[in-house]
Each structure stands twice: as structure tokens, then as C-alpha cells.
CSV table of C-alpha atoms and ligand atoms in Angstrom, one decimal:
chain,number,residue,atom,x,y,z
A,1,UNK,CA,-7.6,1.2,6.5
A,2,UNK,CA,-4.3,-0.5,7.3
A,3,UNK,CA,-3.6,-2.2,4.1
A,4,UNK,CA,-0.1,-2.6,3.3
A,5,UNK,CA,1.2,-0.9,-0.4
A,6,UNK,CA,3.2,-2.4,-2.2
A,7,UNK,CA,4.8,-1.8,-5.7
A,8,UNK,CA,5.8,-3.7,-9.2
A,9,UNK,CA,9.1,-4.4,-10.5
A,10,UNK,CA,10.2,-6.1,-13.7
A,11,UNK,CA,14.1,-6.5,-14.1
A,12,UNK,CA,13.3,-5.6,-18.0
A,13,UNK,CA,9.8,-5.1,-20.2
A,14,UNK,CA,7.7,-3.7,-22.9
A,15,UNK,CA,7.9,0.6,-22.2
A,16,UNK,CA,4.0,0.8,-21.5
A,17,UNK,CA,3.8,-2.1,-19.8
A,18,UNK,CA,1.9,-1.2,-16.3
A,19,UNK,CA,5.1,-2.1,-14.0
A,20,UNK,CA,6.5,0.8,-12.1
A,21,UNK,CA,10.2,-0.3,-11.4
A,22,UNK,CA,12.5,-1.7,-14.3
A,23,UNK,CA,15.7,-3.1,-14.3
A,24,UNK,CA,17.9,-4.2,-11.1
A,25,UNK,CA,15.6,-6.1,-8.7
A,26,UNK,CA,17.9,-5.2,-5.6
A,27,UNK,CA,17.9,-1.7,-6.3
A,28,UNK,CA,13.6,-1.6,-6.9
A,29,UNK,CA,13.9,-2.9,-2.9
A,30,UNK,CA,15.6,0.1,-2.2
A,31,UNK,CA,13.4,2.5,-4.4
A,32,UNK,CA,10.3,0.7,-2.7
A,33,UNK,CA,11.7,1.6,0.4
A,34,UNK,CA,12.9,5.0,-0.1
A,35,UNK,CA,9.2,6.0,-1.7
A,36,UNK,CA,7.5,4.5,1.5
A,37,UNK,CA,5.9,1.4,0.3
A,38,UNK,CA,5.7,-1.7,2.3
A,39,UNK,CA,6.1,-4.2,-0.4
A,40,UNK,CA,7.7,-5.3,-3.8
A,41,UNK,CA,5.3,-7.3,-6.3
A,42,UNK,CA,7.7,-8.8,-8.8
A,43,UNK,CA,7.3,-10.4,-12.5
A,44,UNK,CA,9.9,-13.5,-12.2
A,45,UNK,CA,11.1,-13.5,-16.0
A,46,UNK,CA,12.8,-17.3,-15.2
A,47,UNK,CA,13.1,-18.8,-12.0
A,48,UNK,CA,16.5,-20.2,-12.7
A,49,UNK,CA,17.8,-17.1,-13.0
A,50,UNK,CA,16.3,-15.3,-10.1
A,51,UNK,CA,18.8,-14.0,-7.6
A,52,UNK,CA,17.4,-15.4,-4.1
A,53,UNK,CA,19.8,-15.1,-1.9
A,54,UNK,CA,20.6,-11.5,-3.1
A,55,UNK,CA,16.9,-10.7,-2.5
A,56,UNK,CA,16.5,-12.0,0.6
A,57,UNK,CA,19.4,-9.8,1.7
A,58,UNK,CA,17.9,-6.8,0.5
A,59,UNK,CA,14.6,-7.1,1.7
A,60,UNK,CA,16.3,-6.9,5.4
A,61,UNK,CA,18.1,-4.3,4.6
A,62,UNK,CA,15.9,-2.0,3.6
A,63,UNK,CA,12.7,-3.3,5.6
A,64,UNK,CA,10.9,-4.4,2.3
A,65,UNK,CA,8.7,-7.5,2.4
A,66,UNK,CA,7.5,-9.5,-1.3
A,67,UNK,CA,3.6,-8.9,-1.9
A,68,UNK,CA,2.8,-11.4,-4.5
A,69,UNK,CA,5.4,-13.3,-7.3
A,70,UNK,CA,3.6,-13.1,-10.9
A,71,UNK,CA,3.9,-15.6,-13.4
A,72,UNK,CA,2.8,-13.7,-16.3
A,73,UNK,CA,6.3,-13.6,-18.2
A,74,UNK,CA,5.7,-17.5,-18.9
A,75,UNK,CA,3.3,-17.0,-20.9
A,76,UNK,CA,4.1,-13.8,-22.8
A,77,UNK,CA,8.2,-15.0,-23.3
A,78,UNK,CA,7.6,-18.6,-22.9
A,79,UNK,CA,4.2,-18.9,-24.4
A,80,UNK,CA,3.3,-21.7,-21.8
A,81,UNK,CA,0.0,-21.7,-20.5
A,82,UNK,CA,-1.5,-24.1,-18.1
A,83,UNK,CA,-4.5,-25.4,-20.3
A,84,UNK,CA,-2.9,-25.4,-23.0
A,85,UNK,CA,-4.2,-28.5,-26.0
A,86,UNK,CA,-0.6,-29.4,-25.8
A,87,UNK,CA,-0.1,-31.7,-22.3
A,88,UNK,CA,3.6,-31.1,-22.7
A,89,UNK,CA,3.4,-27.5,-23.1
A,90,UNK,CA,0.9,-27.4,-19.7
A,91,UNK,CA,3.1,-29.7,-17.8
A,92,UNK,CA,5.5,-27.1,-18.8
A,93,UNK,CA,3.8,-24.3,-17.8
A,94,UNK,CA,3.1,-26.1,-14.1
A,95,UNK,CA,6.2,-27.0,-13.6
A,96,UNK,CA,7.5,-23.3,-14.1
A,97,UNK,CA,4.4,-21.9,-11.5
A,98,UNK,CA,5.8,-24.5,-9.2
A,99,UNK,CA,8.9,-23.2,-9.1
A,100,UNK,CA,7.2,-19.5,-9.1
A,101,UNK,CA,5.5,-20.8,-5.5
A,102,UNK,CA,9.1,-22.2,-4.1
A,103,UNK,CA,10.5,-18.7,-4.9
A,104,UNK,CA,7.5,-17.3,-2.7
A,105,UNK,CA,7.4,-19.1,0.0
A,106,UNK,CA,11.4,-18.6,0.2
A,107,UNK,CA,11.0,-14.8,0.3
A,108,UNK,CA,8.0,-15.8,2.7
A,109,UNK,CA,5.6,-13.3,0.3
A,110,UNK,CA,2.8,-11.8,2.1
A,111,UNK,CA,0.1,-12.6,-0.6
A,112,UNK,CA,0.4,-15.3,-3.1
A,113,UNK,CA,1.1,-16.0,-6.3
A,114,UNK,CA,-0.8,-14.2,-9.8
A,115,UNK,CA,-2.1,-16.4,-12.1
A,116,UNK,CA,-3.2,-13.8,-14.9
A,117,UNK,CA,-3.2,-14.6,-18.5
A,118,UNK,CA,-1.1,-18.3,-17.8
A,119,UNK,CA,-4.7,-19.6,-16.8
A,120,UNK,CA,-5.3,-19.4,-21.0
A,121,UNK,CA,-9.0,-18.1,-22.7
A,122,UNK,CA,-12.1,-20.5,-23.0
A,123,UNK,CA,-12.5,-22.2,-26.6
A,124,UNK,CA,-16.1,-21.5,-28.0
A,125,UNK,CA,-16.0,-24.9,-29.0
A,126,UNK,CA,-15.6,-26.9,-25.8
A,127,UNK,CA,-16.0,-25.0,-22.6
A,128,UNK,CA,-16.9,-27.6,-20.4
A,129,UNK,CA,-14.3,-29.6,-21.0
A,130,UNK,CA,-12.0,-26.6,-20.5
A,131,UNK,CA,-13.7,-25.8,-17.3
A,132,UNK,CA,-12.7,-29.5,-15.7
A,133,UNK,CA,-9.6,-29.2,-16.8
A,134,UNK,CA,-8.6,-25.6,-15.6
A,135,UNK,CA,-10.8,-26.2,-12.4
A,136,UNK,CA,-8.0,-29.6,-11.9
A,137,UNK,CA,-4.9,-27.5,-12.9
A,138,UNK,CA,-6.0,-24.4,-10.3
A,139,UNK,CA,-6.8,-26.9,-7.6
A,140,UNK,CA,-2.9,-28.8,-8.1
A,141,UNK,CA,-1.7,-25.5,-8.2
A,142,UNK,CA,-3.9,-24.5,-4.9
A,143,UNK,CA,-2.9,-27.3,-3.2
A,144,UNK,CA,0.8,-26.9,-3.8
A,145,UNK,CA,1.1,-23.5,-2.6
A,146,UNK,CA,-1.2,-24.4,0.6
A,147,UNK,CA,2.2,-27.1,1.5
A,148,UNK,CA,4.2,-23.7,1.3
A,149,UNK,CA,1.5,-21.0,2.9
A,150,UNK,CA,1.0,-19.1,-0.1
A,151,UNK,CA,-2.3,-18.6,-2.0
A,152,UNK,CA,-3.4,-19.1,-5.7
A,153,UNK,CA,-4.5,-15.1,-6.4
A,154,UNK,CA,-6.7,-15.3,-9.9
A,155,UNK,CA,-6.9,-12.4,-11.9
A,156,UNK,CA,-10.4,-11.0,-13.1
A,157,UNK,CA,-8.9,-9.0,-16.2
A,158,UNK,CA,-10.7,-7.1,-19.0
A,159,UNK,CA,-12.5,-8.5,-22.0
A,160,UNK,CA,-9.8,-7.0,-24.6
A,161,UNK,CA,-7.2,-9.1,-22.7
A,162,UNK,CA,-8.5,-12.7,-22.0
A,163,UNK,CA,-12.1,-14.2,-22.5
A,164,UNK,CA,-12.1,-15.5,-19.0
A,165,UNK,CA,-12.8,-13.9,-15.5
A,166,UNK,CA,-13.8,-10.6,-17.1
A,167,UNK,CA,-16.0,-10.0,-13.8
A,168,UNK,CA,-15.6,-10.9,-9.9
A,169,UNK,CA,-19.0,-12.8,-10.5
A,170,UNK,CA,-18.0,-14.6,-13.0
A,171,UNK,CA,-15.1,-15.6,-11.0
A,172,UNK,CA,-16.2,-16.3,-8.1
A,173,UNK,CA,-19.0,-18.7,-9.3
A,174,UNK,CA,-15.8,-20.6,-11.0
A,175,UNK,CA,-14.3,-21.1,-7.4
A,176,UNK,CA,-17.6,-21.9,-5.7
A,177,UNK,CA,-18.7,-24.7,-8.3
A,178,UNK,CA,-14.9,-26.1,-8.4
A,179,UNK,CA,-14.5,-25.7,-4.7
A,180,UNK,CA,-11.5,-24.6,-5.0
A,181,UNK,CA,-10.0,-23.4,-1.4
A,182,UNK,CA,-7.0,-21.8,-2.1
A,183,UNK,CA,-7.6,-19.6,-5.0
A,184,UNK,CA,-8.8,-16.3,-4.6
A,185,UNK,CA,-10.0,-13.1,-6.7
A,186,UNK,CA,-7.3,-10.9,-7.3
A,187,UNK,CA,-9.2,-7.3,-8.6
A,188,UNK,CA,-7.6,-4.8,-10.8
A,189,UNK,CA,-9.4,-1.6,-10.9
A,190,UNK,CA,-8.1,-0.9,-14.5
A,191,UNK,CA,-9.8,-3.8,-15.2
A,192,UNK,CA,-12.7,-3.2,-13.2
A,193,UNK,CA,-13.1,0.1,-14.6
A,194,UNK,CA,-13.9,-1.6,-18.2
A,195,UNK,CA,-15.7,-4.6,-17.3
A,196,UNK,CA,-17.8,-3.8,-13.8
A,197,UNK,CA,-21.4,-2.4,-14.1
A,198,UNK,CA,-20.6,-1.4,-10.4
A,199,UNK,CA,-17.0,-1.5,-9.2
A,200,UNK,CA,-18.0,-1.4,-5.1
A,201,UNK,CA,-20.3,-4.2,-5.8
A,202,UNK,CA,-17.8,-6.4,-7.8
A,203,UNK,CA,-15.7,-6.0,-4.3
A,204,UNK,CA,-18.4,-6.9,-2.5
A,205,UNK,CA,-19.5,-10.2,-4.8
A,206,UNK,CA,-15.7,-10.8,-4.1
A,207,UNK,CA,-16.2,-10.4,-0.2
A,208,UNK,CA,-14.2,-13.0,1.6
A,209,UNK,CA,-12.6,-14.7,-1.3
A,210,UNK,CA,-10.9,-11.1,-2.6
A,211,UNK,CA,-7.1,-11.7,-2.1
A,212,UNK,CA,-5.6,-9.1,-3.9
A,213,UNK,CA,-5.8,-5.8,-5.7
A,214,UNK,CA,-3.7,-3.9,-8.2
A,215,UNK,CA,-4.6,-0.2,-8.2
A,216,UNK,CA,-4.4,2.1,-11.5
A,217,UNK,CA,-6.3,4.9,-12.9
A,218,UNK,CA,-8.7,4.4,-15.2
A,219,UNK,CA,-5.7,5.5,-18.1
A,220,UNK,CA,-3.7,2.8,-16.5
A,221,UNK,CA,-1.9,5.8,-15.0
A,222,UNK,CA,-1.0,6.2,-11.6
A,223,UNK,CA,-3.9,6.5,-9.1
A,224,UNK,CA,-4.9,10.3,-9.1
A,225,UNK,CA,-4.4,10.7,-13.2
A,226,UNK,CA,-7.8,9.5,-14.2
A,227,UNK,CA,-11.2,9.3,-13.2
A,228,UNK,CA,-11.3,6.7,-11.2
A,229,UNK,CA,-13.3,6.9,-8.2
A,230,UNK,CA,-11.0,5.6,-5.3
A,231,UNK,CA,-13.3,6.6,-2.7
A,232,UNK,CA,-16.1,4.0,-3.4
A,233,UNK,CA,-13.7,1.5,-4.0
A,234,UNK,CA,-12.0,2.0,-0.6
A,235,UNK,CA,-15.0,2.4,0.9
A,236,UNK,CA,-16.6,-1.2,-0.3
A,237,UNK,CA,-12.9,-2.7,0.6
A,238,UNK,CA,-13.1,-1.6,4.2
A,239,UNK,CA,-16.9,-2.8,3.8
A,240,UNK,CA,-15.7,-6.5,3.5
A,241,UNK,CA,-12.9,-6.0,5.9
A,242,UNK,CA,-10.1,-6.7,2.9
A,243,UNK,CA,-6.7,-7.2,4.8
A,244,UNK,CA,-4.5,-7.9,2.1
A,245,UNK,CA,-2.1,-5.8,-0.2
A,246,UNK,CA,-3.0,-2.8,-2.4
A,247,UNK,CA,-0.3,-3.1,-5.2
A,248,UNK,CA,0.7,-0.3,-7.6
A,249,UNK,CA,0.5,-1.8,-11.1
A,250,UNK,CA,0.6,1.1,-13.3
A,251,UNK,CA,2.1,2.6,-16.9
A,252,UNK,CA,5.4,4.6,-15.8
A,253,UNK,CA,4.7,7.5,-17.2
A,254,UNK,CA,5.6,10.7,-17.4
A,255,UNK,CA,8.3,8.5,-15.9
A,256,UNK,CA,9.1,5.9,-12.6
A,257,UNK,CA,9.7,8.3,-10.2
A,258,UNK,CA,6.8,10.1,-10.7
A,259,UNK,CA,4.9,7.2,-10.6
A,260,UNK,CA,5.6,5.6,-7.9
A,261,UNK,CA,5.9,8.9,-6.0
A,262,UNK,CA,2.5,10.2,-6.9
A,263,UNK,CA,0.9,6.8,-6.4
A,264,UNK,CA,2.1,6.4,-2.2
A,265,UNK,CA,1.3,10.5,-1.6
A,266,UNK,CA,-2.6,9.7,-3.5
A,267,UNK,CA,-3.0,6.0,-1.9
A,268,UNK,CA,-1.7,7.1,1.7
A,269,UNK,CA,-4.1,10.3,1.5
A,270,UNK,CA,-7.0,8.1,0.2
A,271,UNK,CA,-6.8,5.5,2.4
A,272,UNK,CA,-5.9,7.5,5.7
A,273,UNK,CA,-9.5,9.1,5.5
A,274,UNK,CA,-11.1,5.4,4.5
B,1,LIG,C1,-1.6,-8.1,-15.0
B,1,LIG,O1,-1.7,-7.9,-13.6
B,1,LIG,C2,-2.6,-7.4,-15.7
B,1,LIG,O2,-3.4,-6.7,-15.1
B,1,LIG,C3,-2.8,-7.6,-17.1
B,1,LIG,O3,-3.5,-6.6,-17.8
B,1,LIG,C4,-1.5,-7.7,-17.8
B,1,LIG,O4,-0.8,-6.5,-17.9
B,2,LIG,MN1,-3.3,-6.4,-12.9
């Protein structure tokens, strides 16, 4: 498989939290580079504060392209979320995603944009009307990043983190009733790992709507600390001819280096003999 590998930085964030590279986004360029990987994925923390011109310099430099731009830190700092009761806290949270896509589509990212936990959970009490309205946000959102050539990537994520999307069935129903071009199902095999009967198959419900994957062991280690069986989920990518990135999302532990080191030497081995 050809995929490109790519890796994810944070400029600053909780210890545990599965992103490899922390602080200085110029210098996790460099680090990508000098570990092999093709790509940065990086957690914008505020797009008024992101240093573009800086990045853009640094990424030809060192030969590093941008997989994917994740808006996760609006909801977890900000505590915006785009369907959200409150209409000004979802314009909010719109606005900010539409700025996330402008920063993509100036570092001309490979992939897209992540829309994890911003997309909110389902209310018991009224999912239909939930539906409609997430279905209309995604779309806006789909639609605005089509104008820039970048793609909506929705993350299926487990059932102890969000209510909704918890399988690539269930997800991919959502897109196919909402007819909803330019989003696409963005795996996770942590995720998978907890919430898929069958993780090759959940690949292959995703088929040609999978846009992206994040890759961690089933401990949210790097690939190669758990049990995780990589082969079958290589195998069922290469199955449904996935192009896109393979992204490193992972707990830095023992520590970075070993990390992200560990995770290119077990992904480039995998996937050379996929
Ligand atoms: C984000 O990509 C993710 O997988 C969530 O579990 C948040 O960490
Ligand atoms: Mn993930």
C-alpha cells in the first residue's frame, strides 16, 4: 500500500491525550520529517492565533505536507458545538470550523477537516429534529469546504466518548439518507477496537466514502503495543482501494520520541507487506 503517514501535533494539551507532538508547531514539522512521516495532522487551538505564514515556510523546508486540520479544541476549550440548543453558540461554533477550512485550504491539506466531538451527541428526547439539523449544519459545512477543495472527514468514535457515530454503519447510513457529498467516514481503530463487531468489515461498510484513518493500539498506544490486529485492517483498506492518510493519533507514552519512532518503523513494516 502507498498510503501516505502522517502524524499529530498539539502546540499544548492534556498529558494522555492521544497526540504525539506537543508544543512548537514549526518544530513538530521538523520532527515529522526527521522520523519519516509524510504529513502533520494538527489540533488548531484558535485560528487567530495560528501562525500561517510560519507554517507554510516550514512545510517547504522540511518537505512536510498538512493531512487533515482538527477542530476538536472548539469544543473542549471553547465548549462550542455545532448543534448546539443555543443558535448563538452554533453560529459560533460554524464560524470557527469556517475559519478551521480557510487555514486548510491555505496549507493546501491533503485530507480535510475532522469534525469529532464538535458535531455534539443525540438528545433521547428529540432525535429527529436533531438529525435535520446536524444533517443541515454538515452539509453548510460540506459545501464550504468543496469552494476550498477540502472534505468534511466525520469521526465514528466510541460509545464512552459521544452517543453518535459509534459505528461506520451507523454513519454511513447518516450520509446516505442526508445525501451529504462531501463528508466522509473518518475510522479510528481505537475506536473501532471498542465499538466494531468486525473491524475489516466496518472498513468495508465504509468502502468509498472512508476518508481518513487514525491508527492506535488497542491501549491507545502506539501501533505495535497492543493487540490490535493491523494485518486485517490493512488488508480490508487495500480491499477498498483506500488512498488517503494513515495518521498516528496516539498516547505519547513511554514518551514522544518513542512514539512516534516506534509507530513509522511498525506502520512502514505493516504496510510494505500489505
Ligand atoms: C479524536 O480524533 C478522537 O479520536 C477522540 O477520541 C478524541 O480524542
Ligand atoms: Mn481519532
Amino acid at each position: 500500500m502507498t498510503n501516505q503517514l502522517a502524524i499529530t501535533a498539539i502546540t499544548s494539551g492534556a498529558k494522555r491525550a492521544p497526540l504525539v507532538l506537543r508544543g512548537d508547531l514549526v518544530n513538530a514539522v521538523k520532527q515529522a520529517a526527521e522520523w519519516g512521516y509524510d504529513a502533520l495532522e494538527i489540533h488548531v487551538i484558535e485560528a487567530g492565533d495560528f501562525p500561517l505564514q510560519l507554517m507554510k515556510d516550514a512545510l517547504a523546508r522540511y518537505g512536510v505536507r498538512i493531512s487533515a486540520i482538527v477542530t476538536g479544541q472548539i469544543f473542549t476549550r471553547r465548549h462550542r458545538c455545532i448543534t448546539s440548543p443555543d443558535p448563538n453558540n452554533r453560529a459560533a461554533a460554524m464560524a470557527e470550523v469556517r475559519d478551521y477550512i480557510d487555514i486548510a485550504a491555505e496549507l493546501g491539506a491533503t485530507d480535510g477537516i475532522v469534525i469529532g466531538w464538535i458535531k455534539g451527541d443525540r438528545p433521547d428526547s428529540r432525535q429527529e429534529e436533531f438529525d435535520r439539523l446536524l444533517a443541515d449544519q454538515l452539509r453548510v459545512l460540506g459545501e464550504y469546504a468543496a469552494t476550498k477543495g477540502q472534505r468534511i472527514l466525520v469521526e465514528v468514535i466510541n460509545r464512552y466518548e459521544t452517543n453518535l457515530f459509534t459505528t461506520a454503519a451507523e454513519l454511513r447510513a447518516f450520509l446516505d439518507k442526508w445525501d451529504l457529498p462531501n463528508c466522509w467516514i473518518h475510522m479510528d481503530t481505537f475506536h473501532m477496537n471498542i465499538d466494531e463487531a468486525d473491524m475489516a468489515a466496518a472498513i468495508r461498510t465504509a468502502g468509498s466514502k472512508m476518508g481518513y484513518l487514525h491508527v492506535a493500539d488497542s491501549n491507545r498506544l502506539y501501533p505495535g503495543a497492543g493487540h490490535l490486529n493491523f494485518a486485517e485492517v490493512f488488508a480490508a483498506l487495500k480491499e477498498i482501494g483506500y488512498r488517503n492518510t494513515i495518521s498516528v493519533e496516539c498516547i505519547p507514552e513511554p514518551d514522544s520520541d518513542t512514539a512516534g519512532v516506534q509507530s513509522m518503523a511498525f506502520l512502514s513494516k505493516a504496510l510494505k507487506g500489505s
